[in-house]
Amino acid sequence: MAHTIRPLLEMWSRDPARHSPVEDLQGLVSGCVISALGLYLLGSVGLLTGGIAGLAFLLRYVTDWKFGILFFLLNLPFYYLAYRRLGLAFCVKTFFAIALTSVLTDLQPRLVTLEWIHPAWATVLGGLLLGYGLLALYRHRASLGGIGILAVFLQERFGWRAGLVQLAFDLTIMGLAFLVAPPDIVLYSVAGAAVLNLFVAINHRSDRYIAQR
């Protein structure tokens, strides 16, 4: 019995400042699943989001490409920053998170049927779900790439809140959205970006959550 129980116990790290591989895997997968659902809710009513995901949404509206493919490709240039500034482990986990979220987001219409949702409620739910997903990824030393990588780097280097850094970039994306989307959709999208990034800014602090590796 002891030989059976011991391997199970070792799945969890005994060091509070370090995650075990199993803990990292569940954190990354759950973060991706929640993020993909948040992106689906936003996209189901034509809303946008910020960062690279927002840029992918914009390009999806003017091209025939799927969101998942655009999201994955647009993130490729940021892997160099992830590798050079935040380490190989962060880069590998972020690559995994982006790939899984891209696939899950494109699969959502086959897994979930949503007949109707008010844009305001999609704004709140989508923003909160993305916030929870990003928080899970950040706490396991990963992100959804792009601006998220830059935001985590700036928080660790200069102490700038990752959520507020990302909000500044998101507002820029929303400004560009006025060129391709109706004003009401853009305004709902701005509200969603605010919900997302304020949630991350309030809840993600490296000095509060000690498991950083």
XYZ file of C-alpha atoms in Angstrom:
213
model
C 0.000 0.000 0.000
C 2.820 2.408 0.884
C 4.453 1.786 -2.483
C 1.161 2.719 -4.163
C 0.445 5.861 -2.139
C 3.919 7.388 -2.234
C 4.032 8.048 -6.025
C 0.621 9.719 -5.766
C 1.807 11.999 -2.994
C 4.892 12.961 -5.001
C 2.630 14.301 -7.756
C 2.302 17.403 -5.576
C 5.304 19.532 -4.718
C 6.336 19.652 -1.078
C 8.140 22.937 -1.735
C 5.578 25.790 -1.562
C 7.762 27.873 -3.901
C 7.850 25.262 -6.677
C 5.214 23.488 -8.758
C 5.552 19.833 -9.658
C 5.181 18.821 -13.349
C 1.700 17.449 -12.607
C 0.665 20.698 -10.922
C 1.992 22.688 -13.879
C 0.153 20.490 -16.368
C -3.213 20.797 -14.641
C -2.726 24.547 -14.254
C -1.858 25.009 -17.921
C -4.654 22.792 -19.246
C -7.336 24.293 -17.003
C -6.152 27.820 -17.877
C -6.369 27.031 -21.592
C -9.826 25.464 -21.308
C -11.222 28.452 -19.411
C -9.542 30.951 -21.752
C -10.891 29.198 -24.845
C -14.423 29.339 -23.428
C -14.014 33.050 -22.685
C -12.805 33.719 -26.230
C -15.737 31.731 -27.613
C -18.269 33.772 -25.623
C -16.756 37.032 -26.859
C -16.556 35.850 -30.450
C -20.115 34.452 -30.430
C -21.550 37.978 -30.266
C -18.866 39.581 -32.426
C -16.947 41.176 -29.569
C -13.211 41.765 -29.596
C -10.556 41.458 -26.957
C -7.142 43.004 -26.545
C -3.573 41.962 -27.186
C -2.659 39.458 -29.860
C -6.038 37.767 -29.437
C -7.700 41.082 -30.295
C -5.520 41.485 -33.360
C -6.400 37.936 -34.404
C -10.109 38.765 -34.002
C -9.685 41.858 -36.167
C -7.905 39.914 -38.909
C -10.520 37.167 -38.732
C -13.224 39.725 -39.515
C -11.444 40.892 -42.671
C -10.067 37.518 -43.852
C -11.318 33.946 -44.146
C -8.732 32.598 -41.707
C -9.761 30.880 -38.483
C -9.070 32.620 -35.194
C -6.953 29.773 -33.827
C -4.549 29.791 -36.770
C -4.152 33.587 -36.698
C -3.679 33.607 -32.929
C -0.954 30.968 -33.123
C 0.930 32.602 -36.016
C 0.818 36.149 -34.600
C 2.413 34.936 -31.387
C 5.439 33.374 -33.050
C 7.679 36.510 -32.947
C 7.204 36.833 -29.179
C 8.776 33.484 -28.369
C 12.233 35.009 -28.728
C 11.451 37.517 -25.966
C 10.018 34.726 -23.836
C 13.151 32.642 -24.285
C 15.703 35.448 -23.835
C 14.061 37.287 -20.941
C 11.908 34.764 -19.099
C 13.677 31.455 -19.719
C 13.243 28.257 -21.690
C 10.654 26.779 -19.314
C 8.399 29.854 -19.646
C 8.801 29.758 -23.429
C 7.932 26.057 -23.728
C 4.903 26.292 -21.423
C 3.667 29.399 -23.252
C 4.034 27.660 -26.614
C 1.968 24.765 -25.257
C -0.674 27.123 -23.825
C -1.034 29.082 -27.077
C -1.259 25.931 -29.204
C -3.846 24.292 -26.929
C -5.949 27.465 -26.590
C -5.880 27.968 -30.370
C -7.143 24.427 -30.988
C -9.777 24.566 -28.235
C -11.108 27.942 -29.404
C -11.657 26.647 -32.939
C -13.311 23.495 -31.519
C -15.767 25.365 -29.286
C -18.563 25.618 -31.911
C -18.511 21.802 -32.159
C -18.607 21.368 -28.395
C -20.965 24.143 -27.281
C -24.174 25.435 -28.878
C -25.080 28.949 -27.789
C -28.448 30.149 -29.076
C -28.361 33.668 -27.636
C -26.526 35.781 -25.091
C -26.755 39.512 -24.485
C -23.543 41.316 -25.528
C -23.260 42.947 -22.101
C -23.392 39.563 -20.345
C -20.947 38.072 -22.852
C -18.675 41.010 -22.047
C -18.697 40.255 -18.319
C -18.499 36.466 -18.571
C -15.941 36.454 -21.375
C -13.730 38.981 -19.593
C -13.866 37.115 -16.277
C -13.227 33.712 -17.859
C -10.220 35.064 -19.736
C -9.030 36.673 -16.512
C -9.266 33.383 -14.621
C -7.533 31.565 -17.469
C -4.663 34.042 -17.635
C -4.286 34.014 -13.857
C -3.917 30.227 -13.902
C -1.300 30.462 -16.647
C 0.631 33.288 -14.976
C 0.781 31.363 -11.705
C 2.329 28.434 -13.530
C 4.902 30.585 -15.320
C 3.174 30.762 -18.698
C 0.999 33.158 -20.689
C -1.065 33.325 -23.849
C 1.835 34.984 -25.600
C 2.178 38.326 -27.277
C 1.395 41.201 -24.956
C 1.034 38.743 -22.083
C 4.716 37.807 -22.406
C 5.705 41.474 -22.478
C 3.392 42.284 -19.541
C 4.866 39.525 -17.355
C 8.397 40.632 -18.254
C 7.668 44.283 -17.368
C 6.074 43.268 -14.065
C 9.078 41.148 -13.090
C 11.624 43.698 -14.324
C 10.065 47.005 -13.246
C 7.188 46.038 -10.937
C 4.520 47.297 -13.344
C 1.185 45.514 -12.867
C 0.760 43.024 -15.721
C -2.968 43.730 -15.955
C -2.491 47.484 -16.296
C 0.264 47.082 -18.901
C -1.967 44.798 -20.928
C -4.919 47.185 -20.541
C -2.895 49.993 -22.167
C -2.149 47.806 -25.181
C -5.731 46.581 -25.303
C -7.102 50.118 -25.527
C -4.862 50.660 -28.556
C -6.306 47.553 -30.204
C -9.816 48.774 -29.438
C -9.040 52.103 -31.071
C -8.113 50.265 -34.267
C -11.308 48.228 -33.999
C -13.398 51.328 -34.783
C -12.089 50.988 -38.346
C -13.696 47.574 -38.907
C -16.458 47.098 -36.311
C -19.654 48.973 -35.299
C -19.201 51.454 -32.425
C -21.465 49.533 -30.021
C -19.443 46.338 -30.514
C -16.217 48.230 -29.850
C -17.616 49.824 -26.687
C -18.745 46.446 -25.346
C -15.300 45.114 -26.228
C -13.599 47.931 -24.308
C -15.708 47.028 -21.281
C -14.707 43.384 -21.646
C -11.020 44.308 -21.833
C -11.424 46.400 -18.697
C -13.083 43.503 -16.834
C -10.321 41.128 -17.920
C -7.328 43.314 -17.163
C -8.599 44.813 -13.921
C -9.266 41.270 -12.696
C -5.673 40.283 -13.538
C -4.250 43.507 -12.070
C -6.055 42.956 -8.767
C -5.374 39.244 -8.433
C -1.917 38.728 -9.971
C 0.920 39.823 -7.704
C 4.245 37.998 -7.692
C 4.876 38.975 -4.059
C 1.546 37.488 -2.968
C 1.744 34.155 -4.777
C 5.052 32.547 -3.818
C 5.119 29.595 -6.230
C 7.080 31.213 -9.040
C 8.887 28.223 -10.546
